[in-house]
């Protein structure tokens, strides 16, 4: 008995070391899955969570792109632009409620995405109006009132031939682009058929494609 106690006591520092090492690794892994500025999941983390969620039932997939964000950065500086990104992330979480099965993410730059459980498509316009109003509400920063617009595109996965996240994101992106061309606001994709051409596997005109003046 004394020998067992002695063995456990001797292994204590080693066990504690492994525990702390595992804790640090878990924290680093969690941090890698979160965008450091907005606190939202990154694109890769979002795609993993969304792909699993789509197998559980109908959802709405949203793509959001801020309007006028470059002007804010150019006029007030990047610190203010960062505050706009954080404010947008807060609005997404407040409206969608991650605890209710929704997932919001920052895809990069001023582009965001979200996945929302939506068994009843009648609720989607109400959701999009609320989200648009929340994101475009004035944001106070060091005595300044900052305002940006947003274009939101949505795709109902129930209208797709299969629970395909890439297709849902593509259709939501096309709907977002249609909203942006009409001056902002929100738009719902009509069915699964693609409406825009593709460059390098992405909608022509998006950042990263050959066409200039990307949206």
CSV table of C-alpha atoms in Angstrom, one decimal:
chain,number,residue,atom,x,y,z
A,1,UNK,CA,0.0,0.0,0.0
A,2,UNK,CA,2.8,2.4,0.9
A,3,UNK,CA,4.5,1.6,-2.3
A,4,UNK,CA,1.4,2.5,-4.4
A,5,UNK,CA,1.1,5.8,-2.5
A,6,UNK,CA,4.7,6.6,-3.1
A,7,UNK,CA,4.4,5.8,-6.8
A,8,UNK,CA,1.4,8.1,-7.2
A,9,UNK,CA,3.1,10.9,-5.2
A,10,UNK,CA,6.2,10.6,-7.4
A,11,UNK,CA,4.2,10.7,-10.6
A,12,UNK,CA,2.3,13.8,-9.5
A,13,UNK,CA,4.6,16.4,-11.1
A,14,UNK,CA,4.6,14.5,-14.3
A,15,UNK,CA,0.8,14.1,-14.4
A,16,UNK,CA,0.4,17.8,-13.6
A,17,UNK,CA,2.8,18.6,-16.4
A,18,UNK,CA,0.9,16.6,-19.0
A,19,UNK,CA,-2.4,18.1,-17.8
A,20,UNK,CA,-1.1,21.7,-18.2
A,21,UNK,CA,0.4,20.7,-21.6
A,22,UNK,CA,-3.0,19.3,-22.8
A,23,UNK,CA,-4.8,22.4,-21.5
A,24,UNK,CA,-2.4,24.7,-23.4
A,25,UNK,CA,-2.9,22.7,-26.6
A,26,UNK,CA,-6.7,22.8,-26.2
A,27,UNK,CA,-6.6,26.6,-25.7
A,28,UNK,CA,-4.3,27.0,-28.8
A,29,UNK,CA,-6.6,24.9,-30.9
A,30,UNK,CA,-9.7,26.9,-29.8
A,31,UNK,CA,-7.9,30.1,-30.6
A,32,UNK,CA,-6.9,28.9,-34.0
A,33,UNK,CA,-10.6,28.2,-34.8
A,34,UNK,CA,-11.6,31.8,-33.8
A,35,UNK,CA,-10.9,35.0,-35.7
A,36,UNK,CA,-8.8,37.1,-33.3
A,37,UNK,CA,-10.5,40.4,-34.2
A,38,UNK,CA,-14.2,39.5,-34.2
A,39,UNK,CA,-14.1,36.5,-31.9
A,40,UNK,CA,-16.2,34.5,-34.4
A,41,UNK,CA,-15.3,31.1,-35.9
A,42,UNK,CA,-13.0,31.2,-38.9
A,43,UNK,CA,-14.1,30.0,-42.4
A,44,UNK,CA,-12.6,26.5,-41.8
A,45,UNK,CA,-14.3,26.1,-38.4
A,46,UNK,CA,-17.6,27.4,-39.8
A,47,UNK,CA,-17.6,25.0,-42.7
A,48,UNK,CA,-16.9,22.1,-40.3
A,49,UNK,CA,-19.8,23.0,-38.0
A,50,UNK,CA,-22.2,23.9,-40.8
A,51,UNK,CA,-21.6,20.7,-42.7
A,52,UNK,CA,-22.6,18.7,-39.6
A,53,UNK,CA,-25.6,20.9,-38.8
A,54,UNK,CA,-27.0,20.6,-42.3
A,55,UNK,CA,-27.5,16.9,-41.8
A,56,UNK,CA,-29.9,17.6,-39.0
A,57,UNK,CA,-32.5,19.5,-40.9
A,58,UNK,CA,-33.4,22.6,-42.9
A,59,UNK,CA,-31.3,25.8,-42.4
A,60,UNK,CA,-30.8,29.2,-43.9
A,61,UNK,CA,-27.3,30.0,-45.1
A,62,UNK,CA,-26.4,33.7,-45.1
A,63,UNK,CA,-23.6,35.7,-46.6
A,64,UNK,CA,-23.0,39.3,-45.5
A,65,UNK,CA,-20.7,41.9,-47.0
A,66,UNK,CA,-20.4,45.4,-45.5
A,67,UNK,CA,-21.1,48.4,-47.7
A,68,UNK,CA,-18.9,51.5,-47.3
A,69,UNK,CA,-16.4,49.7,-45.1
A,70,UNK,CA,-13.4,50.9,-47.1
A,71,UNK,CA,-14.5,54.5,-46.8
A,72,UNK,CA,-14.6,54.1,-43.0
A,73,UNK,CA,-11.1,52.7,-43.0
A,74,UNK,CA,-9.8,55.4,-45.3
A,75,UNK,CA,-11.5,58.2,-43.4
A,76,UNK,CA,-11.1,57.2,-39.8
A,77,UNK,CA,-8.2,54.7,-39.8
A,78,UNK,CA,-7.9,50.9,-39.3
A,79,UNK,CA,-8.6,51.1,-35.5
A,80,UNK,CA,-12.1,52.4,-36.3
A,81,UNK,CA,-12.5,49.8,-39.0
A,82,UNK,CA,-11.6,47.1,-36.5
A,83,UNK,CA,-14.3,48.4,-34.2
A,84,UNK,CA,-16.9,48.2,-37.0
A,85,UNK,CA,-15.9,44.5,-37.6
A,86,UNK,CA,-16.3,43.8,-33.9
A,87,UNK,CA,-19.7,45.6,-33.8
A,88,UNK,CA,-20.9,43.6,-36.8
A,89,UNK,CA,-19.9,40.4,-35.1
A,90,UNK,CA,-21.7,41.4,-31.9
A,91,UNK,CA,-24.9,42.2,-33.9
A,92,UNK,CA,-24.7,38.8,-35.6
A,93,UNK,CA,-24.5,36.9,-32.4
A,94,UNK,CA,-27.2,39.0,-30.7
A,95,UNK,CA,-29.7,38.6,-33.5
A,96,UNK,CA,-29.0,35.0,-34.4
A,97,UNK,CA,-28.3,33.6,-31.0
A,98,UNK,CA,-25.5,31.0,-31.2
A,99,UNK,CA,-27.0,29.1,-28.2
A,100,UNK,CA,-30.1,28.3,-30.4
A,101,UNK,CA,-28.0,26.3,-32.9
A,102,UNK,CA,-27.0,29.2,-35.2
A,103,UNK,CA,-23.4,29.7,-36.2
A,104,UNK,CA,-21.9,33.0,-37.3
A,105,UNK,CA,-18.4,33.4,-38.8
A,106,UNK,CA,-16.1,35.9,-40.3
A,107,UNK,CA,-14.9,34.7,-43.7
A,108,UNK,CA,-12.3,37.4,-44.0
A,109,UNK,CA,-12.1,41.2,-44.5
A,110,UNK,CA,-15.6,42.6,-44.2
A,111,UNK,CA,-17.4,39.4,-45.2
A,112,UNK,CA,-19.4,37.2,-42.8
A,113,UNK,CA,-21.5,34.1,-43.0
A,114,UNK,CA,-24.0,32.4,-40.9
A,115,UNK,CA,-26.1,29.2,-40.6
A,116,UNK,CA,-29.5,29.4,-38.9
A,117,UNK,CA,-31.9,26.5,-38.2
A,118,UNK,CA,-35.0,27.4,-40.1
A,119,UNK,CA,-37.8,24.8,-40.4
A,120,UNK,CA,-40.3,27.4,-41.4
A,121,UNK,CA,-39.1,29.6,-44.4
A,122,UNK,CA,-41.8,32.2,-43.6
A,123,UNK,CA,-39.6,33.4,-40.8
A,124,UNK,CA,-36.6,34.2,-43.1
A,125,UNK,CA,-37.6,37.7,-44.3
A,126,UNK,CA,-38.3,38.7,-40.7
A,127,UNK,CA,-34.9,37.4,-39.7
A,128,UNK,CA,-33.1,39.2,-42.5
A,129,UNK,CA,-34.8,42.5,-41.8
A,130,UNK,CA,-33.8,42.3,-38.1
A,131,UNK,CA,-30.2,41.4,-39.0
A,132,UNK,CA,-29.9,44.2,-41.5
A,133,UNK,CA,-31.3,46.8,-39.1
A,134,UNK,CA,-28.9,45.6,-36.3
A,135,UNK,CA,-25.8,45.7,-38.5
A,136,UNK,CA,-26.6,49.1,-40.0
A,137,UNK,CA,-27.4,50.7,-36.6
A,138,UNK,CA,-25.0,53.5,-35.7
A,139,UNK,CA,-21.9,52.3,-33.8
A,140,UNK,CA,-20.4,54.7,-31.2
A,141,UNK,CA,-16.7,54.8,-31.0
A,142,UNK,CA,-14.7,57.4,-29.0
A,143,UNK,CA,-17.4,60.0,-29.4
A,144,UNK,CA,-18.0,59.3,-33.1
A,145,UNK,CA,-21.1,57.8,-34.6
A,146,UNK,CA,-20.1,55.3,-37.3
A,147,UNK,CA,-22.5,53.8,-39.8
A,148,UNK,CA,-22.0,51.2,-42.5
A,149,UNK,CA,-24.4,49.5,-44.9
A,150,UNK,CA,-24.6,45.8,-45.4
A,151,UNK,CA,-25.8,43.5,-48.2
A,152,UNK,CA,-27.2,40.2,-47.1
A,153,UNK,CA,-27.8,37.1,-49.2
A,154,UNK,CA,-29.7,34.0,-48.0
A,155,UNK,CA,-30.3,30.5,-49.3
A,156,UNK,CA,-32.8,28.0,-48.0
A,157,UNK,CA,-31.2,24.6,-47.9
A,158,UNK,CA,-34.7,23.0,-48.2
A,159,UNK,CA,-34.8,24.3,-51.8
A,160,UNK,CA,-31.5,22.5,-52.7
A,161,UNK,CA,-31.3,19.0,-54.2
A,162,UNK,CA,-29.1,18.0,-51.3
A,163,UNK,CA,-27.6,19.4,-48.1
A,164,UNK,CA,-24.7,20.9,-49.9
A,165,UNK,CA,-22.9,23.7,-48.0
A,166,UNK,CA,-20.7,24.8,-50.9
A,167,UNK,CA,-23.8,25.2,-53.1
A,168,UNK,CA,-25.8,27.0,-50.4
A,169,UNK,CA,-22.9,29.4,-49.8
A,170,UNK,CA,-22.6,30.0,-53.5
A,171,UNK,CA,-26.3,30.8,-53.9
A,172,UNK,CA,-26.3,33.0,-50.8
A,173,UNK,CA,-23.3,34.8,-52.2
A,174,UNK,CA,-25.1,35.4,-55.5
A,175,UNK,CA,-28.1,36.7,-53.6
A,176,UNK,CA,-25.8,39.0,-51.6
A,177,UNK,CA,-24.3,40.3,-54.8
A,178,UNK,CA,-27.7,41.0,-56.3
A,179,UNK,CA,-28.6,43.0,-53.1
A,180,UNK,CA,-25.3,45.0,-53.3
A,181,UNK,CA,-26.0,45.9,-57.0
A,182,UNK,CA,-29.4,47.2,-56.0
A,183,UNK,CA,-27.9,49.4,-53.3
A,184,UNK,CA,-27.8,47.1,-50.3
A,185,UNK,CA,-30.4,45.4,-48.2
A,186,UNK,CA,-31.2,41.7,-48.4
A,187,UNK,CA,-32.1,39.2,-51.0
A,188,UNK,CA,-33.2,35.5,-50.9
A,189,UNK,CA,-31.9,33.1,-53.5
A,190,UNK,CA,-34.6,31.6,-55.7
A,191,UNK,CA,-33.9,27.9,-56.0
A,192,UNK,CA,-30.6,26.1,-56.6
A,193,UNK,CA,-29.8,27.3,-60.2
A,194,UNK,CA,-26.6,29.4,-60.3
A,195,UNK,CA,-27.1,32.9,-61.8
A,196,UNK,CA,-23.6,34.2,-62.1
A,197,UNK,CA,-20.5,33.0,-64.1
A,198,UNK,CA,-17.6,31.4,-62.4
A,199,UNK,CA,-13.9,32.4,-62.3
A,200,UNK,CA,-11.4,30.0,-60.7
A,201,UNK,CA,-14.3,28.2,-58.9
A,202,UNK,CA,-15.8,31.5,-57.5
A,203,UNK,CA,-18.4,33.9,-58.6
A,204,UNK,CA,-16.9,36.2,-61.2
A,205,UNK,CA,-16.4,39.6,-59.6
A,206,UNK,CA,-15.6,38.4,-56.1
A,207,UNK,CA,-12.3,39.4,-54.5
A,208,UNK,CA,-9.6,37.0,-55.7
A,209,UNK,CA,-11.0,36.6,-59.2
A,210,UNK,CA,-9.6,38.1,-62.4
A,211,UNK,CA,-12.3,40.7,-62.8
A,212,UNK,CA,-11.6,44.2,-61.5
A,213,UNK,CA,-14.0,46.0,-59.1
A,214,UNK,CA,-14.8,42.9,-57.1
A,215,UNK,CA,-17.7,43.0,-54.7
